[in-house]
Structures are given as structure tokens and as C-alpha cells.
Coordinates of C-alpha atoms in Angstrom, one line a residue:
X1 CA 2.1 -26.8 38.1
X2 CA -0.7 -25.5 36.3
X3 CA -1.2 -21.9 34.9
X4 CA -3.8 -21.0 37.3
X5 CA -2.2 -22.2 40.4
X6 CA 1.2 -20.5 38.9
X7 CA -0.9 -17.6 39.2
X8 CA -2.4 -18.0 42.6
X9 CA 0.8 -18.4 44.2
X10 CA 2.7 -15.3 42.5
X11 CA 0.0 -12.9 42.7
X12 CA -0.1 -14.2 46.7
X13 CA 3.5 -13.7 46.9
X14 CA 4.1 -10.7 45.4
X15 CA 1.0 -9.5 47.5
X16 CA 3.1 -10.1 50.6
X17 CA 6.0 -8.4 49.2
X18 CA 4.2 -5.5 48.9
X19 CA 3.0 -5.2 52.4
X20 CA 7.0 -6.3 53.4
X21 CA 8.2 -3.5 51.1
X22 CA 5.5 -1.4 53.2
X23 CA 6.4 -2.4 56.8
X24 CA 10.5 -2.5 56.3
X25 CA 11.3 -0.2 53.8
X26 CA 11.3 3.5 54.0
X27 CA 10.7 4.2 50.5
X28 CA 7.7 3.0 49.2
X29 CA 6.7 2.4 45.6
X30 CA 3.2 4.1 44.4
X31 CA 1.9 0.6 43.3
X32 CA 2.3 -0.5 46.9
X33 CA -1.7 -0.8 47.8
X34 CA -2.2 -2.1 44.1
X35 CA -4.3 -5.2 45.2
X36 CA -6.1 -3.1 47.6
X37 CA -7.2 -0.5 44.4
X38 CA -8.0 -4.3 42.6
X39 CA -10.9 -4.8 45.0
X40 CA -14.2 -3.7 42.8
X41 CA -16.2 -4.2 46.1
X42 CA -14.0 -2.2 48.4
X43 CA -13.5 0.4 45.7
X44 CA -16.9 1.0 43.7
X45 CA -19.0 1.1 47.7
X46 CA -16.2 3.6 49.2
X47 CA -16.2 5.7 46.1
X48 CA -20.6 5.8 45.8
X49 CA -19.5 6.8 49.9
X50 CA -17.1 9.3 49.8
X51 CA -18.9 11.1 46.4
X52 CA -15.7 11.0 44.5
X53 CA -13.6 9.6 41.6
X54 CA -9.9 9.2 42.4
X55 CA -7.2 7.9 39.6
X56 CA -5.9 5.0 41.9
X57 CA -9.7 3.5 41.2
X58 CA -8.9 2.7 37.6
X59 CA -7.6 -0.9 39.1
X60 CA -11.0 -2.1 40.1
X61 CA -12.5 -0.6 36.9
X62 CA -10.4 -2.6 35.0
X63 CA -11.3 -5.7 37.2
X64 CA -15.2 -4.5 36.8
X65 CA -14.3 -3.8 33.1
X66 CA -13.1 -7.5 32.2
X67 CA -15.6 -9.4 34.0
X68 CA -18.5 -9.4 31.9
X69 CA -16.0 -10.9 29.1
X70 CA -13.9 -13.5 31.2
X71 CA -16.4 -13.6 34.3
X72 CA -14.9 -13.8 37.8
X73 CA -11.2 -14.6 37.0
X74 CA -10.0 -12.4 39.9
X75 CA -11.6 -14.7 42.1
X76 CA -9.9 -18.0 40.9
X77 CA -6.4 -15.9 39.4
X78 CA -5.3 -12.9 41.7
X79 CA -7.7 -12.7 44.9
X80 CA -4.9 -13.0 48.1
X81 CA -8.1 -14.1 50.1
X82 CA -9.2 -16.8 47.7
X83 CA -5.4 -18.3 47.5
X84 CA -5.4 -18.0 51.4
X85 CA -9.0 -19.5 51.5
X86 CA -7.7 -22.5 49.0
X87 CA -4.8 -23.6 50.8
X88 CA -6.6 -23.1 54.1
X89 CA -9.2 -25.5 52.7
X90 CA -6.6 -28.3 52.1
X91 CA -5.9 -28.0 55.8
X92 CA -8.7 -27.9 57.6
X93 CA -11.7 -28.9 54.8
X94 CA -12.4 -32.2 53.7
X95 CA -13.1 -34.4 50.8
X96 CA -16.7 -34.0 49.2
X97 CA -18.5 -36.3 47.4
X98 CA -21.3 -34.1 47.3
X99 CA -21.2 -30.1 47.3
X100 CA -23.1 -28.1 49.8
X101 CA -25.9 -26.5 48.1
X102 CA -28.5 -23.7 49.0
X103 CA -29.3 -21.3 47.0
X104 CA -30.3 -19.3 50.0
X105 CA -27.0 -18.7 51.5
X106 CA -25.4 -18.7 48.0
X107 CA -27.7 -15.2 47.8
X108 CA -25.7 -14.5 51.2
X109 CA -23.0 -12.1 49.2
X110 CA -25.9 -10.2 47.5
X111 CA -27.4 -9.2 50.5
X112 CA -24.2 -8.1 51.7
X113 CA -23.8 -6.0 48.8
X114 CA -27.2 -4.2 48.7
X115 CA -26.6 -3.6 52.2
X116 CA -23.3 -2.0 52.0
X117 CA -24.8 -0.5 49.1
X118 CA -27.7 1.2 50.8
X119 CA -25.3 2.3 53.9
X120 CA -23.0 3.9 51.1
X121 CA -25.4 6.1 49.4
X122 CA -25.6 8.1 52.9
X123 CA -22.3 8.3 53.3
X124 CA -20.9 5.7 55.5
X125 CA -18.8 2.7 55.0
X126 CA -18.7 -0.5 55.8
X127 CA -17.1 -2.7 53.8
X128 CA -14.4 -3.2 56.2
X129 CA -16.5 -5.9 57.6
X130 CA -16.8 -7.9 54.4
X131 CA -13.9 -6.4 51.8
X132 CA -12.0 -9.3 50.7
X133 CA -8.7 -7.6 50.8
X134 CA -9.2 -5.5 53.8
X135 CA -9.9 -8.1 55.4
X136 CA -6.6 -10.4 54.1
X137 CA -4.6 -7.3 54.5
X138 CA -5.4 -7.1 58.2
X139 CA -4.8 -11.1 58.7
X140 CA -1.1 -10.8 57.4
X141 CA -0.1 -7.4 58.3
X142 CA -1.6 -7.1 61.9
X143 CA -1.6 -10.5 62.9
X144 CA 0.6 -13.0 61.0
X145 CA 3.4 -10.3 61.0
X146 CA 3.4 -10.0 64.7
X147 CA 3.3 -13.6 65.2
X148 CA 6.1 -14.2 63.1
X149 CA 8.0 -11.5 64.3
X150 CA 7.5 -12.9 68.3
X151 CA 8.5 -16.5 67.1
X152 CA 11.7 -15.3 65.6
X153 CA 12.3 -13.2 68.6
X154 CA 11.6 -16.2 71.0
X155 CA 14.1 -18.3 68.5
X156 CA 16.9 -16.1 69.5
X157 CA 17.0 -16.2 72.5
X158 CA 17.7 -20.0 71.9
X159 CA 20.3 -19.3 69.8
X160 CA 22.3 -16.6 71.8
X161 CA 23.9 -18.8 74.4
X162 CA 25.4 -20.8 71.2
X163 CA 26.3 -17.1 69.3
X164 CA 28.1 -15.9 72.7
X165 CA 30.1 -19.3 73.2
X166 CA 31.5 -19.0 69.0
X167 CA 32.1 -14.9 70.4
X168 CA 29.7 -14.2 67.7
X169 CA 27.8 -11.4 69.0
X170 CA 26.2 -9.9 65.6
X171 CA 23.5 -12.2 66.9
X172 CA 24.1 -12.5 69.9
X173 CA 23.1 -9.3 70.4
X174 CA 20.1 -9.1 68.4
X175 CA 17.0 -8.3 68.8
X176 CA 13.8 -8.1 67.0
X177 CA 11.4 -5.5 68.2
X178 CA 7.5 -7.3 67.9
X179 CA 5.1 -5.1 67.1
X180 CA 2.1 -5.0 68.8
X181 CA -1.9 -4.2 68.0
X182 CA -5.3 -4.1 69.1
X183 CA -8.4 -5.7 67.9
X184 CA -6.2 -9.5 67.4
X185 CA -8.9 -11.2 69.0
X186 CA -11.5 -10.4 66.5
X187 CA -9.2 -10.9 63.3
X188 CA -8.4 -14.3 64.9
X189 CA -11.7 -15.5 65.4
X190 CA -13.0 -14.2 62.1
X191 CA -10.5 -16.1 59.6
X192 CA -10.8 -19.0 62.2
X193 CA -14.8 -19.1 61.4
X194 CA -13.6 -18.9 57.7
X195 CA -11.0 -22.0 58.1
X196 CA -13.3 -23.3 60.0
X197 CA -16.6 -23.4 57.2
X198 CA -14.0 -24.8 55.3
X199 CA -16.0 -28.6 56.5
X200 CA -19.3 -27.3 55.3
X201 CA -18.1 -26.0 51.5
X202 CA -14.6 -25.3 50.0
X203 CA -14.0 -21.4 49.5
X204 CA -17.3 -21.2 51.7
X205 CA -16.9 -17.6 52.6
X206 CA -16.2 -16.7 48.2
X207 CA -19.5 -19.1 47.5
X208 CA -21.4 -17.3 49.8
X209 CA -20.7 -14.3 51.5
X210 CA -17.9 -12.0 49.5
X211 CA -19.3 -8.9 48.5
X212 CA -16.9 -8.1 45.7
X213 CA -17.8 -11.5 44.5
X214 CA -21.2 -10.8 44.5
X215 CA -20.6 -8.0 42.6
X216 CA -18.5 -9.7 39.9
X217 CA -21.3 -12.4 40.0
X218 CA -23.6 -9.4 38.7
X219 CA -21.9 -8.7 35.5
X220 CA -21.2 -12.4 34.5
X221 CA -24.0 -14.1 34.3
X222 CA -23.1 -15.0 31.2
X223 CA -19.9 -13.9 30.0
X224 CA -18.1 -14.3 26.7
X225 CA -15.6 -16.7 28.0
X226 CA -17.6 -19.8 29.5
X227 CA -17.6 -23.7 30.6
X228 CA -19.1 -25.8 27.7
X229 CA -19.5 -29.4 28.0
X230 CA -19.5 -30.9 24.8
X231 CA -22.1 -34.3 24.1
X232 CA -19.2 -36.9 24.9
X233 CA -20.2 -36.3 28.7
X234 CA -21.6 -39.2 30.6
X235 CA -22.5 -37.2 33.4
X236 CA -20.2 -38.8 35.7
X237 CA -20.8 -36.2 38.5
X238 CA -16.6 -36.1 38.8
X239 CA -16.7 -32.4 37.8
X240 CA -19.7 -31.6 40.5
X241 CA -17.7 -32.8 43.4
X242 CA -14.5 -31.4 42.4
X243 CA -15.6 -27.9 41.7
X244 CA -14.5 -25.3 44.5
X245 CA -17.5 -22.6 43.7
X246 CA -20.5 -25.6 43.4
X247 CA -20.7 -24.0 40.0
X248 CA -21.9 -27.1 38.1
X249 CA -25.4 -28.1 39.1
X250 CA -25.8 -31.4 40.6
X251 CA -28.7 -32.3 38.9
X252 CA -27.1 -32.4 35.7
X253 CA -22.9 -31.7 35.1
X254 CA -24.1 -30.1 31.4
X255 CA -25.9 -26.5 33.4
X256 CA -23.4 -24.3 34.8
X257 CA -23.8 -21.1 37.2
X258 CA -22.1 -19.0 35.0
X259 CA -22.2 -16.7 37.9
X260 CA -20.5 -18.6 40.7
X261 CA -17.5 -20.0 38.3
X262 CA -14.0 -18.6 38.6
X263 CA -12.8 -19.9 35.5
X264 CA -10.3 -22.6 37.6
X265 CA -10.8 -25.3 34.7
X266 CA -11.1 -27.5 37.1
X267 CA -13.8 -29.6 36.1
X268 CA -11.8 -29.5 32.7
X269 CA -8.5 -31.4 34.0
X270 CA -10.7 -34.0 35.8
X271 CA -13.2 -35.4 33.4
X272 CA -11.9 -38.5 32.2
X273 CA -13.7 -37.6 28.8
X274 CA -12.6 -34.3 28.4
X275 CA -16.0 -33.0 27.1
X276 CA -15.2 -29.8 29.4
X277 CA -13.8 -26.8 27.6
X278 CA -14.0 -23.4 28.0
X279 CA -14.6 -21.0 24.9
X280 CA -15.5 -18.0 24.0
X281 CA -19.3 -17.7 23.7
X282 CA -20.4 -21.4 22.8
X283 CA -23.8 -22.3 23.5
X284 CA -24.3 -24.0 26.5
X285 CA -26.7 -25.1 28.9
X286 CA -28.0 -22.8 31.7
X287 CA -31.4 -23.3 31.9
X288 CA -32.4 -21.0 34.6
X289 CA -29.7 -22.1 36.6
X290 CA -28.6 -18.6 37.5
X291 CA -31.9 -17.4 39.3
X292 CA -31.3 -16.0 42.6
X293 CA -33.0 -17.4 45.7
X294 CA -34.7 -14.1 47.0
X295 CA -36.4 -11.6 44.8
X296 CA -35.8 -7.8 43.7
X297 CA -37.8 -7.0 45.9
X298 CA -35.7 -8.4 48.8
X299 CA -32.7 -6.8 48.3
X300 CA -34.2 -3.5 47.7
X301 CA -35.5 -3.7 51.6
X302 CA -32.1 -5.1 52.3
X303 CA -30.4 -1.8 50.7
X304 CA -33.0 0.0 52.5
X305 CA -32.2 -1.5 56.3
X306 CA -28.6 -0.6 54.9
X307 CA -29.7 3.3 55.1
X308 CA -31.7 3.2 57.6
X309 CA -29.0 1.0 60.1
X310 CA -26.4 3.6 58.3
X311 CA -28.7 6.9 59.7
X312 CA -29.1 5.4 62.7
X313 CA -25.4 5.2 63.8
X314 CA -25.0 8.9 61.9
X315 CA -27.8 10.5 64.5
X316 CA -25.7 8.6 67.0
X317 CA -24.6 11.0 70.1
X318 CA -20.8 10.3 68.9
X319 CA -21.6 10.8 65.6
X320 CA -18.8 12.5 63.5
X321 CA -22.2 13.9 61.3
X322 CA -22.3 17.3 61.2
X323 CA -19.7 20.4 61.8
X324 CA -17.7 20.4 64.8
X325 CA -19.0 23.1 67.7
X326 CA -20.8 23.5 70.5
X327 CA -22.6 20.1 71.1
X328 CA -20.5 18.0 69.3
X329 CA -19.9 15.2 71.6
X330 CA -16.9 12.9 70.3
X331 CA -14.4 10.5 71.9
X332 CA -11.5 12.2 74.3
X333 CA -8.1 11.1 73.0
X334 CA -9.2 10.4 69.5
X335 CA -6.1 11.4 67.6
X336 CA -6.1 10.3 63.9
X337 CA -2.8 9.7 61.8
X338 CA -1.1 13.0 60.3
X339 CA -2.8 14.1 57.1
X340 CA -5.8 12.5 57.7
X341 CA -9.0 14.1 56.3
X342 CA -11.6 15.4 58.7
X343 CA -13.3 12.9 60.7
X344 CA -16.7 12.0 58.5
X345 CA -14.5 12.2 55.0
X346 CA -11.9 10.3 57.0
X347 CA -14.3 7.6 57.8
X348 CA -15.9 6.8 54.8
X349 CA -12.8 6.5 53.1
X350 CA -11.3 4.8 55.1
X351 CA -11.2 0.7 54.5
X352 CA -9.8 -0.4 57.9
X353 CA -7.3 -2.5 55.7
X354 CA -4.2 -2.0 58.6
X355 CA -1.5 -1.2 55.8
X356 CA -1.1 2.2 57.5
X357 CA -0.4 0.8 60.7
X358 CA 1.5 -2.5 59.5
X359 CA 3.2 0.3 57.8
X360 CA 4.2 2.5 60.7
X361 CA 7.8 2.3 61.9
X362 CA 6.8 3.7 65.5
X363 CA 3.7 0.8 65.7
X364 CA 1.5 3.9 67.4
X365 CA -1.4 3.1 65.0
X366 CA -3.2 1.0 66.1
X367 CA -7.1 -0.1 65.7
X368 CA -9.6 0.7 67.4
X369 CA -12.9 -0.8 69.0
X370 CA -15.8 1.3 69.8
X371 CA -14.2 4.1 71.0
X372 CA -15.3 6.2 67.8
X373 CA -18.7 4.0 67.5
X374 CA -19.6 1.6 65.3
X375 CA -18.9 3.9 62.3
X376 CA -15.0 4.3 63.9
X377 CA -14.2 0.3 64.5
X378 CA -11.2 -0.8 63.3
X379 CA -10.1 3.0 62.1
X380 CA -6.4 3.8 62.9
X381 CA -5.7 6.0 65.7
X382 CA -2.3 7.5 67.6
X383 CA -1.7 5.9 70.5
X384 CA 1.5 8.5 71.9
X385 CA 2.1 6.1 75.4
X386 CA 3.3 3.5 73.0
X387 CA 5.4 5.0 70.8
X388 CA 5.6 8.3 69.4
X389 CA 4.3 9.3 65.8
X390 CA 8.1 11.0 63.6
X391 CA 7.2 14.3 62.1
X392 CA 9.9 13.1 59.3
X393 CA 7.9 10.4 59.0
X394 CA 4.9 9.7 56.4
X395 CA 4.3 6.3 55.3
X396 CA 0.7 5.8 56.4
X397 CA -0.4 8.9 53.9
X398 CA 2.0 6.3 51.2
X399 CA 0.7 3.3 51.4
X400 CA -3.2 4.2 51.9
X401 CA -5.2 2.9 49.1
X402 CA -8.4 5.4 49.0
X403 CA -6.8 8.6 50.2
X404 CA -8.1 8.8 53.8
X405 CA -5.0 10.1 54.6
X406 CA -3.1 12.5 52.3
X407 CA 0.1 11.7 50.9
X408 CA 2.8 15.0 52.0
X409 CA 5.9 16.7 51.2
X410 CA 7.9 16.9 53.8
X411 CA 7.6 20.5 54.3
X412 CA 3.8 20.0 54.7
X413 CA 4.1 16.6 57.0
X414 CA 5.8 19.1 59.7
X415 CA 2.4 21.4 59.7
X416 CA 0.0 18.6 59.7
X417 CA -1.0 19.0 62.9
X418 CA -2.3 16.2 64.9
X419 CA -3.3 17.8 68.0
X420 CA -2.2 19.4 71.5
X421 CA 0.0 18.0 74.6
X422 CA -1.1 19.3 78.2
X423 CA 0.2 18.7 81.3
X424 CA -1.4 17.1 84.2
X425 CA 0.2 18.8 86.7
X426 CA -1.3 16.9 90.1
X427 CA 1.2 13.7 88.2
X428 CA 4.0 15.8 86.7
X429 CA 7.5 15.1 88.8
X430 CA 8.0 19.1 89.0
X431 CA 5.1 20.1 89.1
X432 CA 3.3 18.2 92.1
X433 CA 6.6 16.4 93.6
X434 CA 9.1 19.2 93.1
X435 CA 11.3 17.2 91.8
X436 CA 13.9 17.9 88.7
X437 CA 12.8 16.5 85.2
X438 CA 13.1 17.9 81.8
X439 CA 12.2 14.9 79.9
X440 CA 9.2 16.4 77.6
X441 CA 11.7 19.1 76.6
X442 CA 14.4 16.6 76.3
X443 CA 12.5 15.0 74.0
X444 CA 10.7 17.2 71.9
X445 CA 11.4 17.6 68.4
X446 CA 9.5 20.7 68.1
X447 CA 10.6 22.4 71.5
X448 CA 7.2 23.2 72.1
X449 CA 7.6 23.0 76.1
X450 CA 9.0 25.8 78.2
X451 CA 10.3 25.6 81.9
X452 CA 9.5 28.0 84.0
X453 CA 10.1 28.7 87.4
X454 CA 7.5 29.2 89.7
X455 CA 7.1 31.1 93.3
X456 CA 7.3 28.1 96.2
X457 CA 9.1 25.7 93.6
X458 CA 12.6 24.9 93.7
X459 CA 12.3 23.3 90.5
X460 CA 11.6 24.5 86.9
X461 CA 7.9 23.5 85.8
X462 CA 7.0 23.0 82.3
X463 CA 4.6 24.4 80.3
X464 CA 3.3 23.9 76.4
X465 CA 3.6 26.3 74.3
X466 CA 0.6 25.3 72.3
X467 CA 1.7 27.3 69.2
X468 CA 4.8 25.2 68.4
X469 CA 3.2 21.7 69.5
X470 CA 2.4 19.2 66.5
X471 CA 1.3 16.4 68.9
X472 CA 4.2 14.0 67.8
X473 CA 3.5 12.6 71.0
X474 CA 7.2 12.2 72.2
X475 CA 6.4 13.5 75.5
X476 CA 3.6 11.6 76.7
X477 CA 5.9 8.3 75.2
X478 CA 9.0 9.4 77.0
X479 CA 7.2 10.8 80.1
X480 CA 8.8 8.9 83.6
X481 CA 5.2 8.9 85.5
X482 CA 4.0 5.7 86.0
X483 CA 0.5 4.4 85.0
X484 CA -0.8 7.7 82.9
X485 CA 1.5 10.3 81.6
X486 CA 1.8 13.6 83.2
X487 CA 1.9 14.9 79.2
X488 CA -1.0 13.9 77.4
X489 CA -1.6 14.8 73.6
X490 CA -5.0 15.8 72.7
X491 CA -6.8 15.9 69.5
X492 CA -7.6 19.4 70.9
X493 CA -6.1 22.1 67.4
X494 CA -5.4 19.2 65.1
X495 CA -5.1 20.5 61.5
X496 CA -7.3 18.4 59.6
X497 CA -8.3 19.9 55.8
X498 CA -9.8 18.1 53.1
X499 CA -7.5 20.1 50.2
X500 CA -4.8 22.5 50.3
X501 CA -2.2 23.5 51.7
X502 CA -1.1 22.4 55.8
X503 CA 1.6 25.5 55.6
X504 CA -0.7 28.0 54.7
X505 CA -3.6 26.9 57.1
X506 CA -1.3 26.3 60.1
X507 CA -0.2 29.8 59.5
X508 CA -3.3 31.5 58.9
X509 CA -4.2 29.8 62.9
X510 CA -1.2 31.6 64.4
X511 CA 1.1 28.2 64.2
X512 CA 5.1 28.6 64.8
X513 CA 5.7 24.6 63.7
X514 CA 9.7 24.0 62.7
X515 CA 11.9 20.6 63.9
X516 CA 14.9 22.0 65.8
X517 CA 17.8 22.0 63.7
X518 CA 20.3 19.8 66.0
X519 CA 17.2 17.3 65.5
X520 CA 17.0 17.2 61.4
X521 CA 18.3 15.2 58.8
X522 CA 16.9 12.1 60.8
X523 CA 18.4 12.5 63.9
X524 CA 15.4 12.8 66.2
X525 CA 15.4 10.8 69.2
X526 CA 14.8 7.7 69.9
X527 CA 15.1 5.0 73.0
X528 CA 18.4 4.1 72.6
X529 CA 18.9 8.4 73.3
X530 CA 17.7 8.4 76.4
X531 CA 20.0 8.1 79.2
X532 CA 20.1 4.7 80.8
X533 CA 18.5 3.8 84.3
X534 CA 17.4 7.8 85.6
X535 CA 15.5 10.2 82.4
X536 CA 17.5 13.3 81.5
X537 CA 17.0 15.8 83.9
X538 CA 16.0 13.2 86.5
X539 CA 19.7 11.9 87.4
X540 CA 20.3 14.0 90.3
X541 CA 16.6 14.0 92.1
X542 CA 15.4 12.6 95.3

């Protein structure tokens, strides 16, 4: 196995350790999101976004910092996508005997760029849609994860009858609970396109449409470190067709695009005269091979449809642009992960990558579509019906790469306030049937709900005591109605600051917010809590 391969596959596998590390373990290392902060595309367009300079950037500076000397070896050395892509393209590509070429789509990732580029200079990021590691960080964490998960899942219950006849029941009475998320449609049909181009080029979507490549392919035109092809070649063409990026021109194997080559060395191992090296700063032959296809002018409209597409969704009627108040119109039930900075801060910094919800133990973050707009697709939102969100609980604030959600003591994670439950009294049990249930207060880590007895009810009938509710969610999850809740948290009083302290704000706005102590020290309910068959409080109605 050679060196670069050797490098491919550890940098892959330690990149899935990480995210492992992320979704099974509880405590999680600083350095887990490192490839994330590796990404100079993802990185340099959400920090011209969000107007700031953060120290977990100093990754993709250094990845920015080394390219003009050693051109784009993150591409061929460390890039999860590009390994993925590789391997991908030995099962679904095909041999070539000629490379696809077309300068014109080759330009593809510079468009991309100015255009992400342009929306970023108002404030509003998109590099979800094109980031290479978002975008692999999604694939494996919300939906290869899953589909291993269900598959080992479904293999159990093969192996039970077996486990129950050898009275082993360790397994036979295990289970694996498989997450689930939105928006799996999309990420399947986007990395099938990308197997899929795998026919037309290998590495198609690095060639061609990558961003972050584009970038890198800015600052090495012609770096230090280079292919030279010494005057033993005989222009066999071998190193054309074997090259993944179609770096070496067809017309002659001596003229390299410095700026599409990945350093693989390749074209080195397979030319039967070895006249292929790779130096530092030889002279070579380029010959204007590096000209792009469209002009400056060109991509300075493309970076100016960029603003103007990006302006256009920021005077949007569900725009997050602007102070909340009267007129604000924004998506009912729109409740964002604790910690998270307000919503327009929240958005540009955000990378839609899914660690924080491949990360969350509860699986109640979860992506959304349009709910939020196009500026909110693919952002992470609570989803309390499905699970609830622990207020001992922080990991999405850990494992986010760009700070869109703040990391927290513990102390502070109590006050950060993710919104308000209210009942629905027309489907609440007591309430409209008259029949006993205490679930929410069961439930509630916070005991945020009172019961009350009312005149012409024989039952008690809760109430929220909006003052001591954190919007945990474990009402609405627990909740016995059928179909909708009759407790519903809403983003209504969330506590969402850019800096300082959750404590002192939630106490400054009247908040009482404390975890019952029979409840601490990790000992908040969960399913297996809950009576079996009737809901506390329930056992003894008609």
C-alpha cells in the first residue's frame, strides 16, 4: 500500500471515529469536529458571513496556508469526501481510455465559489449545499448511521430465537434503538448523482464542482511542490488516462494543470519510463494550460447574482433579517437546539453538517426543509413529539464546528431556555374529557406544570407555570393524546443571546429555572420510567 492511499484510508477512518466518539460517547474530545475546521471553503465563506474570527478556524488556515507550497494535497491526502468519492468511483465508474474534458464545467467550482462568496458578504450562508465535509458529514452521520443501525437491528431479530434456545438472553434481549431523521431523501439522491457522475469522470464532483477545491485551485497555480516530466517521456498518454483530476493535458502528457492536481503521484507510479517526478519548484511545462474557461468578468456577475439571490431570500416575508417585534412573521414551532445564537447569527453560522444531531442522544434534532425558508434548510430544529431534548444534556453545543451553538457549563445549560409549553385544552384528557392524568407533571424535570382544580371538574387540570418551563419538551413527548399533543412547546420566551451569561439574563426576565432534586445526578426520566400499558396518573380512569 502506498503512502498516499495509507493516508486516505486513516484520515477516512479516524474521521469516522470521530463522528462514533460523537454519537456514542458522552464525553467528547475538543478535536472532535477537527475535519470540519479543515474545510477552507466551509470555514473562510462562513467566517466572511458571520463577520468574525474564531480560534477553531486556525485548521483551515493552515490548510489555506500550505497550499500555495504543496498545492491541493488535502484533496488527494485527507479530504473524507475525496476518499469516499475514490472508492465510490471503483464501484460504480469505469475504465477510461480518455478523460472527460471541458474546461467549461471544470470552471463549475469557481462559480460556486464566487457565488457563495457574493451571498456571504451579506450575511448569509450557503455552503451547506456545496461544503465538502458538510456534506460527507451528513452522508455518514444522518444516513449511513441509521442504515447500519436498522440492519443490525433487523439481524437480531434473526438471531434471538437461536440466543433464547442456548438461554442466552444478553442478546436475546437486545435491542438497538435506530435513529431516525428528515431530509434522507435529498442526501440519498445527492451522493447517488455524485456515484453516479462517477461514468462521465472519476472524482467528477472534486474536478468540477467542489468549492473548497476551487478555492485551493486559486492559490496553486503554481506551487512550489509540482509534477515535472523529465525529457525521457515518450508521451505515451498512460499518465493522461490514469490521472483522477484530468490534470495532465491530453494534448501533450509534458503540460500540467498545476491547479487541478492533488499531488496523488499517480502518473509517477505508472509511466513505464519514470520521467514523472515531483519536486520542489523545477521548471516545467504549463504553457497557458491553467486559463480558466470564463472570464473576470463572469465571475464577478456570478458573485453579484450571489448578493442579489442572497437579498432576495433576506427581504423574504419569513426572513429572520431584522429585530424580532411586531411584524416579524416567522415559522410556528421553530425551536432551535439549546445555546443556539439568535436566529440570523444562528444561520449564518451554521453549516448544516448533522454532527449536532448525529450527536444527540434523544435523536430530537432533526433537519429541516423549508419550514424556516430557503435560508433555514437543513438547520437543526427540536422536534419534542419525538423525543425530548435532557437539560443535563449538551453535546450539540460540543461537537459544533463554527459556534452556532454555544458550548455550556452545566449550570448555564439549565437556563438556556428553549422556549414555552402550552396546553391545548379542547385535547388534554382533564381538561376537555375530565378524565385523571398527570403525565406532563409526571414527567417534568423542571416541575413547571401545576394542577389545579377547577369549578365543574372532578379532575385536577394542569396548567404551565411559564416561569419555571425550559421547553425540554418532556411533556409534549410523554403526552397520552393521540395524533397532536395536548402540551405543545413553543419557541414563544426562548433565551437566545449571542454572549454572556444564560443565568444572569434568565434572571434579569423573571425566570425560576432549577431540575428537581429527586431528578439530578442523571436520573431524569426516561421510557423505560413510565408505567407500562396506562400513563401515571391515568391507571385508574374511564
Amino acid at each position: 500500500m502506498n503512502f498516499r492511499r495509507a493516508s486516505q484510508i486513516a484520515n477516512l477512518v479516524l474521521f469516522l471515529l470521530l463522528l462514533a466518539k460523537a454519537i456514542y460517547s458522552s464525553n467528547v474530545p475538543a478535536a472532535i469536529d477537527i475535519y470540519l475546521r479543515l474545510d477552507p471553503g466551509l470555514i473562510a465563506l462562513t467566517a466572511i458571513g458571520g463577520r468574525m474570527l474564531d480560534i477553531a478556524f486556525i485548521p483551515a488556515l493552515l490548510v489555506l496556508a500550505i497550499t500555495p507550497f504543496a498545492g491541493r494535497v488535502f484533496c488527494g491526502y485527507l479530504c473524507p469526501m475525496g476518499t469516499t468519492l475514490d472508492y465510490s468511483d471503483k464501484l460504480f465508474g469505469r475504465s477510461f481510455e480518455k478523460q472527460f474534458e471541458d474546461k467549461r464545467f471544470r470552471s463549475i467550482k469557481y462559480l460556486s465559489l464566487f457565488f457563495l462568496f457574493g451571498a456571504s458578504i451579506v450575511g448569509v450562508s450557503w455552503v451547506f449545499f456545496a461544503a465538502p465535509l458538510s456534506l460527507i458529514t451528513r452522508f455518514y452521520g444522518l444516513f449511513l448511521h441509521p442504515l447500519l443501525v436498522f440492519i443490525a437491528d433487523e439481524s437480531l431479530g434473526h438471531i434471538r430465537p437461536m440466543a433464547e434456545w442456548l438461554d442466552v438472553y444478553s442478546i436475546a434481549l437486545m435491542q438497538i434503538p435506530t435513529p431516525r431523521f428528515a431530509t434522507q431523501m435529498f442526501i440519498i439522491a445527492f451522493f447517488g448523482a455524485l456515484f453516479t457522475l462517477a461514468r462521465v469522470s472519476p472524482r467528477f464532483w472534486c474536478r468540477n464542482i467542489c468549492p473548497s477545491g476551487g478555492l485551493m485551485a486559486l492559490l496553486s497555480k503554481k506551487p512550489f511542490v509540482r509534477r515535472y516530466v523529465s525529457e525521457d517521456c515518450t508521451e505515451c498518454g498512460r499518465c493522461v488516462a490514469a490521472c483522477p483530476m484530468g490534470a495532465i493535458s491530453e494534448e501533450s502528457p509534458l503540460v500540467t494543470h498545476h491547479r487541478e492536481c492533488i499531488t496523488c503521484h499517480t502518473c509517477a507510479k505508472i509511466c513505464p519510463e519514470r520521467a514523472v517526478s515531483f519536486g520542489w519548484a523545477k521548471t516545467d511545462y504549463d504553457a497557458g494550460a491553467t486559463e480558466l474557461a470564463y472570464s473576470r468578468r463572469q465571475f464577478v456577475i456570478t458573485g453579484l447574482i450571489g448578493t442579489g439571490t442572497a437579498i432576495t431570500c433576506l427581504t423574504g416575508l419569513s426572513s429572520p433579517y431584522g429585530k424580532p417585534g411586531p411584524g416579524q412573521v416567522t415559522a410556528p414551532g421553530l425551536i432551535r437546539p439549546p445555546g443556539a445564537l439568535p436566529e440570523m447569527d444562528f444561520l449564518v453560522r451554521c453549516v448544516r453538517c448533522g454532527e449536532c444531531m448525529a450527536a444527540c442522544p434523544t435523536n430530537t434534532l432533526q433537519p429541516i426543509w423549508l419550514k424556516a425558508g430557503i435560508l433555514g434548510m437543513f438547520s437543526p430544529v427540536l422536534t419534542p413529539r419525538r423525543r425530548y431534548c435532557s437539560p443535563e444534556c449538551h453535546k450539540c453545543g460540543d461537537v459544533c464546528p463554527t459556534g452556532a451553538i454555544r458550548i455550556l457549563s452545566a449550570n448555564e445549560r439549565i437556563w438556556a431556555k428553549t422556549g414555552t409549553a402550552m396546553i391545548f385544552r379542547r385535547k388534554c384528557l382533564a381538561w376537555e374529557y375530565q378524565k385523571s392524568c398527570m403525565v406532563c407533571d409526571e414527567v417534568c424535570p423542571f416541575k413547571a406544570v401545576a394542577f389545579t382544580k377547577e369549578p365543574g371538574n372532578p379532575v385536577p387540570v394542569p396548567r404551565v407555570r411559564e416561569e419555571k418551563c425550559a421547553g425540554c419538551g418532556y411533556c409534549e413527548h410523554f403526552c397520552p393524546a393521540q395524533n397532536q399533543s395536548a402540551i405543545v412547546v413553543t419557541p414563544m420566551g426562548a433565551l437566545r443571546i449571542f454572549e454572556g451569561s444564560f443565568v444572569a439574563e434568565g434572571k434579569r426576565q423573571g425566570l425560576k429555572l432549577a431540575i428537581t432534586p429527586e431528578l439530578k445526578e442523571g436520573a431524569l426520566l426516561g421510557e423505560d420510567d413510565l408505567t407500562k400499558g396506562y400513563a401515571p396518573g391515568f391507571e385508574n380512569s374511564k
